[in-house]
């Protein structure tokens, strides 16, 4: 029989992993009734606190898709932690889907990983319970929806990133600012657009609904949407793209239409991928520390796999504006 893990106890009681950790460590900020339920579960399952040691097995790293430099940054961050620890990493993807089907979950379980990291995708509640019953911890990176509070998650402040980018363009004097972002049902897309809207509201500027465009985070999407936005009489004077790859597509669209960046059009990306500094002109963007996010998720997963309490169920990294050469006052 597999020894119970903190994740298993949390799932059974219906509380977060942090709450179970607080009970184990004797913290006072847990309601008496909740503490009693957690302690009862710990006793029934004869939970034994395990000392930190290297867990046997591998990490399953699951992407929603694996065809971009963005994914490679995440992989580098995971490898930087898992490699020195001696833990192998098995990489797979969901062909662009944000939820694994039953067959994929069964394949993951059959490989008996010590834990799973899912990137821009997540599992249904029933699937999470299935993993918890097998003692397999799960950590989400850059979650795509309102992930259950019982699933440890590492992300970044996407709302603040959208605010910083848009506020910079407004301060330069732009008033027709378009936003091109990822799928409408993905939380990070929604948060960046919310920051964009708040920047307009704070400056008492209206948002033209026709300048808010959803799609995916690829260069192809940036090119297609960029051509539609820029080939019109009332084109925007600035575009905030939801990823650096989208911004590359927007730059290509501007070039095709004979527009000079930043003289005729300002462009801001998102992620601060290494290539962003090497575009011509160099891309102004929002820094999202992907490697650090992936490293934090990996350390969290390894701790959970060893029965070591984690300090928090949610880690949000700070985003910041990186000024380069693709923004200027409007013509």
PDB file of C-alpha atoms in Angstrom:
ATOM      1  CA  UNK A   1       0.000   0.000   0.000  1.00  0.00           C
ATOM      2  CA  UNK A   2       1.339   3.447  -0.974  1.00  0.00           C
ATOM      3  CA  UNK A   3       2.082   5.596   2.120  1.00  0.00           C
ATOM      4  CA  UNK A   4      -0.271   8.592   2.352  1.00  0.00           C
ATOM      5  CA  UNK A   5       1.082  11.936   1.180  1.00  0.00           C
ATOM      6  CA  UNK A   6       0.201  15.450   2.277  1.00  0.00           C
ATOM      7  CA  UNK A   7      -1.604  15.893  -1.052  1.00  0.00           C
ATOM      8  CA  UNK A   8      -3.688  12.764  -0.357  1.00  0.00           C
ATOM      9  CA  UNK A   9      -4.662  13.988   3.133  1.00  0.00           C
ATOM     10  CA  UNK A  10      -5.561  17.450   1.760  1.00  0.00           C
ATOM     11  CA  UNK A  11      -7.736  15.929  -0.966  1.00  0.00           C
ATOM     12  CA  UNK A  12      -9.573  13.649   1.461  1.00  0.00           C
ATOM     13  CA  UNK A  13     -10.306  16.384   3.981  1.00  0.00           C
ATOM     14  CA  UNK A  14     -11.085  18.992   1.322  1.00  0.00           C
ATOM     15  CA  UNK A  15      -8.477  21.557   2.337  1.00  0.00           C
ATOM     16  CA  UNK A  16      -5.301  22.957   0.816  1.00  0.00           C
ATOM     17  CA  UNK A  17      -1.871  21.374   1.124  1.00  0.00           C
ATOM     18  CA  UNK A  18      -0.757  24.471   3.032  1.00  0.00           C
ATOM     19  CA  UNK A  19      -3.461  23.855   5.657  1.00  0.00           C
ATOM     20  CA  UNK A  20      -2.248  20.282   6.217  1.00  0.00           C
ATOM     21  CA  UNK A  21       1.330  21.575   6.471  1.00  0.00           C
ATOM     22  CA  UNK A  22       0.259  24.128   9.078  1.00  0.00           C
ATOM     23  CA  UNK A  23      -1.405  21.411  11.165  1.00  0.00           C
ATOM     24  CA  UNK A  24       1.710  19.228  10.953  1.00  0.00           C
ATOM     25  CA  UNK A  25       3.903  22.148  11.987  1.00  0.00           C
ATOM     26  CA  UNK A  26       1.640  23.241  14.863  1.00  0.00           C
ATOM     27  CA  UNK A  27       0.663  26.635  13.430  1.00  0.00           C
ATOM     28  CA  UNK A  28      -2.151  28.354  15.331  1.00  0.00           C
ATOM     29  CA  UNK A  29      -3.925  29.954  12.328  1.00  0.00           C
ATOM     30  CA  UNK A  30      -6.099  26.914  11.507  1.00  0.00           C
ATOM     31  CA  UNK A  31      -9.736  26.689  12.656  1.00  0.00           C
ATOM     32  CA  UNK A  32     -10.268  24.148  15.434  1.00  0.00           C
ATOM     33  CA  UNK A  33     -12.811  22.117  13.452  1.00  0.00           C
ATOM     34  CA  UNK A  34     -10.523  22.002  10.417  1.00  0.00           C
ATOM     35  CA  UNK A  35      -7.522  21.031  12.541  1.00  0.00           C
ATOM     36  CA  UNK A  36      -9.526  18.191  14.090  1.00  0.00           C
ATOM     37  CA  UNK A  37     -10.555  16.827  10.674  1.00  0.00           C
ATOM     38  CA  UNK A  38      -6.975  16.963   9.390  1.00  0.00           C
ATOM     39  CA  UNK A  39      -5.554  15.302  12.493  1.00  0.00           C
ATOM     40  CA  UNK A  40      -8.206  12.581  12.319  1.00  0.00           C
ATOM     41  CA  UNK A  41      -7.242  11.828   8.716  1.00  0.00           C
ATOM     42  CA  UNK A  42      -3.534  11.803   9.611  1.00  0.00           C
ATOM     43  CA  UNK A  43      -4.210   9.296  12.410  1.00  0.00           C
ATOM     44  CA  UNK A  44      -6.455   7.016  10.333  1.00  0.00           C
ATOM     45  CA  UNK A  45      -3.900   6.812   7.544  1.00  0.00           C
ATOM     46  CA  UNK A  46      -0.964   6.537   9.968  1.00  0.00           C
ATOM     47  CA  UNK A  47       0.799   9.391   8.255  1.00  0.00           C
ATOM     48  CA  UNK A  48       4.525   9.510   8.975  1.00  0.00           C
ATOM     49  CA  UNK A  49       6.494  12.687   8.306  1.00  0.00           C
ATOM     50  CA  UNK A  50       9.255  11.776   5.903  1.00  0.00           C
ATOM     51  CA  UNK A  51      12.708  13.250   6.002  1.00  0.00           C
ATOM     52  CA  UNK A  52      14.007  15.053   2.965  1.00  0.00           C
ATOM     53  CA  UNK A  53      15.591  12.607   0.561  1.00  0.00           C
ATOM     54  CA  UNK A  54      15.820  12.195  -3.152  1.00  0.00           C
ATOM     55  CA  UNK A  55      12.594  10.600  -4.383  1.00  0.00           C
ATOM     56  CA  UNK A  56      12.920   7.750  -6.848  1.00  0.00           C
ATOM     57  CA  UNK A  57      11.236   8.060 -10.218  1.00  0.00           C
ATOM     58  CA  UNK A  58      10.853  10.802 -12.787  1.00  0.00           C
ATOM     59  CA  UNK A  59       8.954  14.044 -13.333  1.00  0.00           C
ATOM     60  CA  UNK A  60       6.306  14.090 -16.053  1.00  0.00           C
ATOM     61  CA  UNK A  61       6.347  17.560 -17.643  1.00  0.00           C
ATOM     62  CA  UNK A  62       3.152  18.065 -19.665  1.00  0.00           C
ATOM     63  CA  UNK A  63       2.670  21.035 -22.022  1.00  0.00           C
ATOM     64  CA  UNK A  64      -0.549  21.976 -23.780  1.00  0.00           C
ATOM     65  CA  UNK A  65       1.641  22.217 -26.898  1.00  0.00           C
ATOM     66  CA  UNK A  66       5.357  21.985 -27.515  1.00  0.00           C
ATOM     67  CA  UNK A  67       6.255  24.102 -30.524  1.00  0.00           C
ATOM     68  CA  UNK A  68       7.664  27.388 -29.283  1.00  0.00           C
ATOM     69  CA  UNK A  69      10.666  29.045 -27.668  1.00  0.00           C
ATOM     70  CA  UNK A  70       8.341  29.775 -24.720  1.00  0.00           C
ATOM     71  CA  UNK A  71       8.069  26.046 -23.989  1.00  0.00           C
ATOM     72  CA  UNK A  72      11.845  25.669 -24.226  1.00  0.00           C
ATOM     73  CA  UNK A  73      12.316  28.320 -21.536  1.00  0.00           C
ATOM     74  CA  UNK A  74      10.031  26.341 -19.226  1.00  0.00           C
ATOM     75  CA  UNK A  75      11.934  23.134 -19.992  1.00  0.00           C
ATOM     76  CA  UNK A  76      15.253  24.828 -19.204  1.00  0.00           C
ATOM     77  CA  UNK A  77      13.879  26.011 -15.861  1.00  0.00           C
ATOM     78  CA  UNK A  78      12.670  22.527 -14.913  1.00  0.00           C
ATOM     79  CA  UNK A  79      15.933  20.910 -16.010  1.00  0.00           C
ATOM     80  CA  UNK A  80      18.015  23.410 -14.027  1.00  0.00           C
ATOM     81  CA  UNK A  81      16.466  22.057 -10.814  1.00  0.00           C
ATOM     82  CA  UNK A  82      15.732  18.427 -11.717  1.00  0.00           C
ATOM     83  CA  UNK A  83      19.139  17.819 -13.339  1.00  0.00           C
ATOM     84  CA  UNK A  84      21.339  18.527 -10.285  1.00  0.00           C
ATOM     85  CA  UNK A  85      18.832  16.587  -8.169  1.00  0.00           C
ATOM     86  CA  UNK A  86      19.352  13.543 -10.397  1.00  0.00           C
ATOM     87  CA  UNK A  87      15.660  13.348 -11.305  1.00  0.00           C
ATOM     88  CA  UNK A  88      14.846  12.502 -14.951  1.00  0.00           C
ATOM     89  CA  UNK A  89      12.227  14.553 -16.804  1.00  0.00           C
ATOM     90  CA  UNK A  90       9.805  13.022 -19.324  1.00  0.00           C
ATOM     91  CA  UNK A  91       8.227  15.590 -21.666  1.00  0.00           C
ATOM     92  CA  UNK A  92       4.863  15.260 -23.412  1.00  0.00           C
ATOM     93  CA  UNK A  93       2.145  17.544 -24.782  1.00  0.00           C
ATOM     94  CA  UNK A  94      -1.622  17.611 -25.309  1.00  0.00           C
ATOM     95  CA  UNK A  95      -1.688  18.628 -28.995  1.00  0.00           C
ATOM     96  CA  UNK A  96      -2.925  22.113 -28.107  1.00  0.00           C
ATOM     97  CA  UNK A  97      -5.641  20.966 -25.696  1.00  0.00           C
ATOM     98  CA  UNK A  98      -5.873  22.355 -22.173  1.00  0.00           C
ATOM     99  CA  UNK A  99      -7.289  19.200 -20.560  1.00  0.00           C
ATOM    100  CA  UNK A 100      -5.933  15.642 -20.845  1.00  0.00           C
ATOM    101  CA  UNK A 101      -8.436  12.956 -21.780  1.00  0.00           C
ATOM    102  CA  UNK A 102      -8.811   9.715 -19.870  1.00  0.00           C
ATOM    103  CA  UNK A 103      -6.358   7.833 -22.091  1.00  0.00           C
ATOM    104  CA  UNK A 104      -3.601  10.398 -21.451  1.00  0.00           C
ATOM    105  CA  UNK A 105      -4.148  10.273 -17.698  1.00  0.00           C
ATOM    106  CA  UNK A 106      -3.991   6.476 -17.819  1.00  0.00           C
ATOM    107  CA  UNK A 107      -0.665   6.666 -19.685  1.00  0.00           C
ATOM    108  CA  UNK A 108       0.711   9.100 -17.108  1.00  0.00           C
ATOM    109  CA  UNK A 109      -0.327   6.788 -14.279  1.00  0.00           C
ATOM    110  CA  UNK A 110       1.167   3.759 -16.013  1.00  0.00           C
ATOM    111  CA  UNK A 111       4.584   5.468 -16.027  1.00  0.00           C
ATOM    112  CA  UNK A 112       4.389   5.821 -12.214  1.00  0.00           C
ATOM    113  CA  UNK A 113       6.000   9.292 -12.004  1.00  0.00           C
ATOM    114  CA  UNK A 114       7.047  10.766  -8.689  1.00  0.00           C
ATOM    115  CA  UNK A 115       5.058  13.852  -9.721  1.00  0.00           C
ATOM    116  CA  UNK A 116       3.543  15.813 -12.622  1.00  0.00           C
ATOM    117  CA  UNK A 117       4.069  19.415 -13.731  1.00  0.00           C
ATOM    118  CA  UNK A 118       1.420  20.702 -16.148  1.00  0.00           C
ATOM    119  CA  UNK A 119       2.082  23.866 -18.179  1.00  0.00           C
ATOM    120  CA  UNK A 120      -0.809  26.016 -19.420  1.00  0.00           C
ATOM    121  CA  UNK A 121      -3.112  23.062 -18.872  1.00  0.00           C
ATOM    122  CA  UNK A 122      -4.741  21.330 -15.924  1.00  0.00           C
ATOM    123  CA  UNK A 123      -6.789  18.300 -14.906  1.00  0.00           C
ATOM    124  CA  UNK A 124     -10.439  17.956 -13.993  1.00  0.00           C
ATOM    125  CA  UNK A 125     -11.305  17.526 -10.313  1.00  0.00           C
ATOM    126  CA  UNK A 126     -11.973  13.806 -10.777  1.00  0.00           C
ATOM    127  CA  UNK A 127      -8.573  13.347 -12.431  1.00  0.00           C
ATOM    128  CA  UNK A 128      -6.877  15.231  -9.600  1.00  0.00           C
ATOM    129  CA  UNK A 129      -8.535  12.919  -7.082  1.00  0.00           C
ATOM    130  CA  UNK A 130      -7.292   9.967  -9.138  1.00  0.00           C
ATOM    131  CA  UNK A 131      -3.713  11.276  -8.903  1.00  0.00           C
ATOM    132  CA  UNK A 132      -4.072  11.989  -5.170  1.00  0.00           C
ATOM    133  CA  UNK A 133      -5.263   8.425  -4.509  1.00  0.00           C
ATOM    134  CA  UNK A 134      -2.081   7.164  -6.171  1.00  0.00           C
ATOM    135  CA  UNK A 135       0.055   9.557  -4.122  1.00  0.00           C
ATOM    136  CA  UNK A 136       1.208  11.479  -7.225  1.00  0.00           C
ATOM    137  CA  UNK A 137       1.578  15.240  -6.534  1.00  0.00           C
ATOM    138  CA  UNK A 138       0.614  17.759  -9.220  1.00  0.00           C
ATOM    139  CA  UNK A 139       1.872  21.319  -9.743  1.00  0.00           C
ATOM    140  CA  UNK A 140       0.495  23.722 -12.357  1.00  0.00           C
ATOM    141  CA  UNK A 141       2.567  26.378 -14.156  1.00  0.00           C
ATOM    142  CA  UNK A 142       0.773  29.431 -15.595  1.00  0.00           C
ATOM    143  CA  UNK A 143      -2.651  27.923 -15.025  1.00  0.00           C
ATOM    144  CA  UNK A 144      -5.206  28.285 -17.789  1.00  0.00           C
ATOM    145  CA  UNK A 145      -8.299  28.481 -15.604  1.00  0.00           C
ATOM    146  CA  UNK A 146      -9.418  29.020 -12.036  1.00  0.00           C
ATOM    147  CA  UNK A 147      -7.469  26.037 -10.709  1.00  0.00           C
ATOM    148  CA  UNK A 148      -8.685  24.475  -7.474  1.00  0.00           C
ATOM    149  CA  UNK A 149      -7.064  26.011  -4.407  1.00  0.00           C
ATOM    150  CA  UNK A 150      -5.903  22.495  -3.494  1.00  0.00           C
ATOM    151  CA  UNK A 151      -3.638  22.305  -6.570  1.00  0.00           C
ATOM    152  CA  UNK A 152      -0.254  24.035  -6.050  1.00  0.00           C
ATOM    153  CA  UNK A 153       0.251  26.623  -8.783  1.00  0.00           C
ATOM    154  CA  UNK A 154       3.106  28.839  -9.998  1.00  0.00           C
ATOM    155  CA  UNK A 155       2.304  31.833 -12.191  1.00  0.00           C
ATOM    156  CA  UNK A 156       2.988  35.508 -12.739  1.00  0.00           C
ATOM    157  CA  UNK A 157       1.019  38.702 -12.243  1.00  0.00           C
ATOM    158  CA  UNK A 158      -0.549  38.869 -15.703  1.00  0.00           C
ATOM    159  CA  UNK A 159      -2.948  41.663 -14.756  1.00  0.00           C
ATOM    160  CA  UNK A 160      -0.032  43.866 -13.727  1.00  0.00           C
ATOM    161  CA  UNK A 161       1.797  43.016 -16.951  1.00  0.00           C
ATOM    162  CA  UNK A 162      -1.172  44.173 -19.034  1.00  0.00           C
ATOM    163  CA  UNK A 163      -1.435  47.333 -16.947  1.00  0.00           C
ATOM    164  CA  UNK A 164       2.276  48.214 -17.259  1.00  0.00           C
ATOM    165  CA  UNK A 165       2.370  47.723 -21.019  1.00  0.00           C
ATOM    166  CA  UNK A 166      -0.779  49.722 -21.717  1.00  0.00           C
ATOM    167  CA  UNK A 167       0.055  52.490 -19.263  1.00  0.00           C
ATOM    168  CA  UNK A 168       3.433  52.961 -20.967  1.00  0.00           C
ATOM    169  CA  UNK A 169       1.730  53.394 -24.347  1.00  0.00           C
ATOM    170  CA  UNK A 170      -0.825  55.829 -22.913  1.00  0.00           C
ATOM    171  CA  UNK A 171       1.943  57.891 -21.309  1.00  0.00           C
ATOM    172  CA  UNK A 172       3.637  58.102 -24.705  1.00  0.00           C
ATOM    173  CA  UNK A 173       0.449  59.702 -26.050  1.00  0.00           C
ATOM    174  CA  UNK A 174      -1.258  56.754 -27.768  1.00  0.00           C
ATOM    175  CA  UNK A 175      -5.042  56.700 -27.701  1.00  0.00           C
ATOM    176  CA  UNK A 176      -5.882  53.941 -30.202  1.00  0.00           C
ATOM    177  CA  UNK A 177      -4.193  50.946 -28.600  1.00  0.00           C
ATOM    178  CA  UNK A 178      -5.030  47.412 -29.706  1.00  0.00           C
ATOM    179  CA  UNK A 179      -4.455  44.279 -27.660  1.00  0.00           C
ATOM    180  CA  UNK A 180      -3.833  40.907 -29.313  1.00  0.00           C
ATOM    181  CA  UNK A 181      -3.790  38.036 -26.855  1.00  0.00           C
ATOM    182  CA  UNK A 182      -4.327  34.291 -26.468  1.00  0.00           C
ATOM    183  CA  UNK A 183      -7.492  32.177 -26.266  1.00  0.00           C
ATOM    184  CA  UNK A 184     -10.487  33.866 -24.660  1.00  0.00           C
ATOM    185  CA  UNK A 185     -10.986  30.995 -22.177  1.00  0.00           C
ATOM    186  CA  UNK A 186      -7.404  31.065 -20.857  1.00  0.00           C
ATOM    187  CA  UNK A 187      -7.009  32.888 -17.555  1.00  0.00           C
ATOM    188  CA  UNK A 188      -3.684  34.574 -18.346  1.00  0.00           C
ATOM    189  CA  UNK A 189      -5.221  36.039 -21.539  1.00  0.00           C
ATOM    190  CA  UNK A 190      -8.169  37.383 -19.580  1.00  0.00           C
ATOM    191  CA  UNK A 191      -5.912  38.858 -16.890  1.00  0.00           C
ATOM    192  CA  UNK A 192      -3.708  40.711 -19.402  1.00  0.00           C
ATOM    193  CA  UNK A 193      -6.758  42.172 -21.130  1.00  0.00           C
ATOM    194  CA  UNK A 194      -8.165  43.167 -17.723  1.00  0.00           C
ATOM    195  CA  UNK A 195      -4.936  45.071 -17.006  1.00  0.00           C
ATOM    196  CA  UNK A 196      -5.202  46.720 -20.436  1.00  0.00           C
ATOM    197  CA  UNK A 197      -8.771  47.813 -19.677  1.00  0.00           C
ATOM    198  CA  UNK A 198      -7.884  49.115 -16.219  1.00  0.00           C
ATOM    199  CA  UNK A 199      -5.085  51.266 -17.677  1.00  0.00           C
ATOM    200  CA  UNK A 200      -7.651  52.873 -19.995  1.00  0.00           C
ATOM    201  CA  UNK A 201     -10.135  53.367 -17.179  1.00  0.00           C
ATOM    202  CA  UNK A 202      -7.486  54.950 -14.944  1.00  0.00           C
ATOM    203  CA  UNK A 203      -6.640  57.411 -17.724  1.00  0.00           C
ATOM    204  CA  UNK A 204     -10.372  58.000 -18.385  1.00  0.00           C
ATOM    205  CA  UNK A 205      -9.992  56.698 -21.924  1.00  0.00           C
ATOM    206  CA  UNK A 206     -12.577  54.550 -23.712  1.00  0.00           C
ATOM    207  CA  UNK A 207     -11.734  51.073 -24.984  1.00  0.00           C
ATOM    208  CA  UNK A 208     -12.722  50.353 -28.589  1.00  0.00           C
ATOM    209  CA  UNK A 209     -14.076  46.762 -28.465  1.00  0.00           C
ATOM    210  CA  UNK A 210     -12.911  46.239 -32.042  1.00  0.00           C
ATOM    211  CA  UNK A 211      -9.302  46.677 -30.896  1.00  0.00           C
ATOM    212  CA  UNK A 212      -9.510  43.766 -28.424  1.00  0.00           C
ATOM    213  CA  UNK A 213      -8.601  40.580 -30.283  1.00  0.00           C
ATOM    214  CA  UNK A 214      -8.257  36.991 -29.039  1.00  0.00           C
ATOM    215  CA  UNK A 215      -6.533  34.122 -30.831  1.00  0.00           C
ATOM    216  CA  UNK A 216      -3.491  32.136 -29.808  1.00  0.00           C
ATOM    217  CA  UNK A 217       0.022  33.044 -28.733  1.00  0.00           C
ATOM    218  CA  UNK A 218       1.770  32.190 -32.029  1.00  0.00           C
ATOM    219  CA  UNK A 219       3.593  34.375 -34.553  1.00  0.00           C
ATOM    220  CA  UNK A 220       1.106  33.256 -37.225  1.00  0.00           C
ATOM    221  CA  UNK A 221      -1.756  34.611 -35.127  1.00  0.00           C
ATOM    222  CA  UNK A 222       0.109  37.886 -34.592  1.00  0.00           C
ATOM    223  CA  UNK A 223       0.650  38.224 -38.339  1.00  0.00           C
ATOM    224  CA  UNK A 224      -2.965  37.461 -39.262  1.00  0.00           C
ATOM    225  CA  UNK A 225      -4.531  39.743 -36.633  1.00  0.00           C
ATOM    226  CA  UNK A 226      -1.894  42.407 -37.235  1.00  0.00           C
ATOM    227  CA  UNK A 227      -2.725  42.565 -40.946  1.00  0.00           C
ATOM    228  CA  UNK A 228      -6.441  42.953 -40.185  1.00  0.00           C
ATOM    229  CA  UNK A 229      -5.859  45.678 -37.597  1.00  0.00           C
ATOM    230  CA  UNK A 230      -3.322  47.671 -39.568  1.00  0.00           C
ATOM    231  CA  UNK A 231      -4.885  47.505 -43.033  1.00  0.00           C
ATOM    232  CA  UNK A 232      -7.714  49.911 -42.170  1.00  0.00           C
ATOM    233  CA  UNK A 233      -8.197  53.655 -42.213  1.00  0.00           C
ATOM    234  CA  UNK A 234      -8.613  53.924 -38.439  1.00  0.00           C
ATOM    235  CA  UNK A 235      -5.744  51.611 -37.589  1.00  0.00           C
ATOM    236  CA  UNK A 236      -4.296  51.612 -34.061  1.00  0.00           C
ATOM    237  CA  UNK A 237      -1.098  53.528 -33.421  1.00  0.00           C
ATOM    238  CA  UNK A 238       0.069  50.878 -30.929  1.00  0.00           C
ATOM    239  CA  UNK A 239      -0.422  47.145 -30.379  1.00  0.00           C
ATOM    240  CA  UNK A 240       0.127  45.263 -27.123  1.00  0.00           C
ATOM    241  CA  UNK A 241       0.706  41.600 -27.967  1.00  0.00           C
ATOM    242  CA  UNK A 242       0.047  38.780 -25.498  1.00  0.00           C
ATOM    243  CA  UNK A 243       3.372  37.087 -26.247  1.00  0.00           C
ATOM    244  CA  UNK A 244       6.693  37.890 -27.864  1.00  0.00           C
ATOM    245  CA  UNK A 245       5.864  35.408 -30.612  1.00  0.00           C
ATOM    246  CA  UNK A 246       2.634  37.281 -31.372  1.00  0.00           C
ATOM    247  CA  UNK A 247       4.608  40.524 -31.370  1.00  0.00           C
ATOM    248  CA  UNK A 248       7.000  39.038 -33.985  1.00  0.00           C
ATOM    249  CA  UNK A 249       3.962  38.409 -36.182  1.00  0.00           C
ATOM    250  CA  UNK A 250       2.740  41.977 -35.668  1.00  0.00           C
ATOM    251  CA  UNK A 251       6.169  43.311 -36.658  1.00  0.00           C
ATOM    252  CA  UNK A 252       6.001  41.217 -39.833  1.00  0.00           C
ATOM    253  CA  UNK A 253       2.510  42.571 -40.594  1.00  0.00           C
ATOM    254  CA  UNK A 254       3.709  46.149 -40.165  1.00  0.00           C
ATOM    255  CA  UNK A 255       6.601  45.515 -42.518  1.00  0.00           C
ATOM    256  CA  UNK A 256       4.323  44.046 -45.189  1.00  0.00           C
ATOM    257  CA  UNK A 257       2.110  47.125 -45.046  1.00  0.00           C
ATOM    258  CA  UNK A 258       5.046  49.531 -45.256  1.00  0.00           C
ATOM    259  CA  UNK A 259       4.761  50.758 -41.670  1.00  0.00           C
ATOM    260  CA  UNK A 260       7.902  51.653 -39.737  1.00  0.00           C
ATOM    261  CA  UNK A 261       8.242  50.588 -36.091  1.00  0.00           C
ATOM    262  CA  UNK A 262       8.243  52.639 -33.903  1.00  0.00           C
ATOM    263  CA  UNK A 263       7.756  55.694 -36.150  1.00  0.00           C
ATOM    264  CA  UNK A 264       4.336  54.612 -37.477  1.00  0.00           C
ATOM    265  CA  UNK A 265       3.437  51.921 -34.967  1.00  0.00           C
ATOM    266  CA  UNK A 266       4.490  51.034 -31.428  1.00  0.00           C
ATOM    267  CA  UNK A 267       4.585  47.344 -30.414  1.00  0.00           C
ATOM    268  CA  UNK A 268       4.959  45.694 -27.004  1.00  0.00           C
ATOM    269  CA  UNK A 269       5.348  41.941 -26.487  1.00  0.00           C
ATOM    270  CA  UNK A 270       5.062  39.687 -23.451  1.00  0.00           C
ATOM    271  CA  UNK A 271       7.459  37.102 -21.904  1.00  0.00           C
ATOM    272  CA  UNK A 272      10.868  38.659 -22.671  1.00  0.00           C
ATOM    273  CA  UNK A 273      12.160  35.613 -24.533  1.00  0.00           C
ATOM    274  CA  UNK A 274      15.882  35.720 -25.386  1.00  0.00           C
ATOM    275  CA  UNK A 275      15.121  36.512 -29.038  1.00  0.00           C
ATOM    276  CA  UNK A 276      13.206  39.669 -28.070  1.00  0.00           C
ATOM    277  CA  UNK A 277      16.482  41.564 -27.666  1.00  0.00           C
ATOM    278  CA  UNK A 278      17.567  40.525 -31.177  1.00  0.00           C
ATOM    279  CA  UNK A 279      14.632  41.616 -33.309  1.00  0.00           C
ATOM    280  CA  UNK A 280      15.101  44.628 -35.526  1.00  0.00           C
ATOM    281  CA  UNK A 281      14.255  46.917 -33.800  1.00  0.00           C
ATOM    282  CA  UNK A 282      14.702  45.277 -30.388  1.00  0.00           C
ATOM    283  CA  UNK A 283      11.327  44.452 -28.838  1.00  0.00           C
ATOM    284  CA  UNK A 284       9.926  46.322 -25.844  1.00  0.00           C
ATOM    285  CA  UNK A 285       8.180  43.661 -23.789  1.00  0.00           C
ATOM    286  CA  UNK A 286       6.866  42.546 -20.405  1.00  0.00           C
ATOM    287  CA  UNK A 287       9.241  40.287 -18.529  1.00  0.00           C
ATOM    288  CA  UNK A 288       7.692  37.068 -17.273  1.00  0.00           C
ATOM    289  CA  UNK A 289      10.441  35.056 -15.549  1.00  0.00           C
ATOM    290  CA  UNK A 290       9.639  31.709 -17.169  1.00  0.00           C
ATOM    291  CA  UNK A 291      12.761  29.840 -16.065  1.00  0.00           C
ATOM    292  CA  UNK A 292      12.355  30.982 -12.466  1.00  0.00           C
ATOM    293  CA  UNK A 293       8.665  30.028 -12.519  1.00  0.00           C
ATOM    294  CA  UNK A 294       9.486  26.560 -13.839  1.00  0.00           C
ATOM    295  CA  UNK A 295      12.291  26.131 -11.301  1.00  0.00           C
ATOM    296  CA  UNK A 296       9.997  27.087  -8.422  1.00  0.00           C
ATOM    297  CA  UNK A 297       7.372  24.604  -9.622  1.00  0.00           C
ATOM    298  CA  UNK A 298       9.980  21.847  -9.803  1.00  0.00           C
ATOM    299  CA  UNK A 299      11.279  22.509  -6.292  1.00  0.00           C
ATOM    300  CA  UNK A 300       7.704  22.520  -5.017  1.00  0.00           C
ATOM    301  CA  UNK A 301       6.976  19.197  -6.741  1.00  0.00           C
ATOM    302  CA  UNK A 302      10.126  17.523  -5.412  1.00  0.00           C
ATOM    303  CA  UNK A 303       9.263  18.649  -1.889  1.00  0.00           C
ATOM    304  CA  UNK A 304       5.720  17.308  -2.189  1.00  0.00           C
ATOM    305  CA  UNK A 305       7.019  13.991  -3.546  1.00  0.00           C
ATOM    306  CA  UNK A 306       9.254  13.661  -0.469  1.00  0.00           C
ATOM    307  CA  UNK A 307       6.538  14.606   1.987  1.00  0.00           C
ATOM    308  CA  UNK A 308       8.136  17.952   2.769  1.00  0.00           C
ATOM    309  CA  UNK A 309       5.555  20.698   3.506  1.00  0.00           C
ATOM    310  CA  UNK A 310       5.516  23.573   1.002  1.00  0.00           C
ATOM    311  CA  UNK A 311       5.202  27.159   2.286  1.00  0.00           C
ATOM    312  CA  UNK A 312       2.383  28.187  -0.072  1.00  0.00           C
ATOM    313  CA  UNK A 313      -0.061  26.699  -2.586  1.00  0.00           C
ATOM    314  CA  UNK A 314       0.243  29.638  -4.955  1.00  0.00           C
ATOM    315  CA  UNK A 315       3.386  31.510  -6.051  1.00  0.00           C
ATOM    316  CA  UNK A 316       3.007  34.582  -8.263  1.00  0.00           C
ATOM    317  CA  UNK A 317       6.132  36.115  -9.760  1.00  0.00           C
ATOM    318  CA  UNK A 318       6.397  39.849 -10.411  1.00  0.00           C
ATOM    319  CA  UNK A 319       6.185  41.093 -14.009  1.00  0.00           C
ATOM    320  CA  UNK A 320       8.086  44.146 -15.246  1.00  0.00           C
ATOM    321  CA  UNK A 321       8.336  46.310 -18.352  1.00  0.00           C
ATOM    322  CA  UNK A 322      11.536  45.984 -20.420  1.00  0.00           C
ATOM    323  CA  UNK A 323      12.016  49.100 -22.545  1.00  0.00           C
ATOM    324  CA  UNK A 324      13.836  48.636 -25.858  1.00  0.00           C
ATOM    325  CA  UNK A 325      13.235  50.092 -29.308  1.00  0.00           C
ATOM    326  CA  UNK A 326       9.686  49.349 -30.495  1.00  0.00           C
ATOM    327  CA  UNK A 327       7.745  52.074 -28.676  1.00  0.00           C
ATOM    328  CA  UNK A 328       7.627  55.862 -29.293  1.00  0.00           C
ATOM    329  CA  UNK A 329       5.091  58.673 -29.281  1.00  0.00           C
ATOM    330  CA  UNK A 330       2.400  58.295 -31.978  1.00  0.00           C
ATOM    331  CA  UNK A 331       2.907  60.010 -35.345  1.00  0.00           C
TER     332      UNK A 331
END
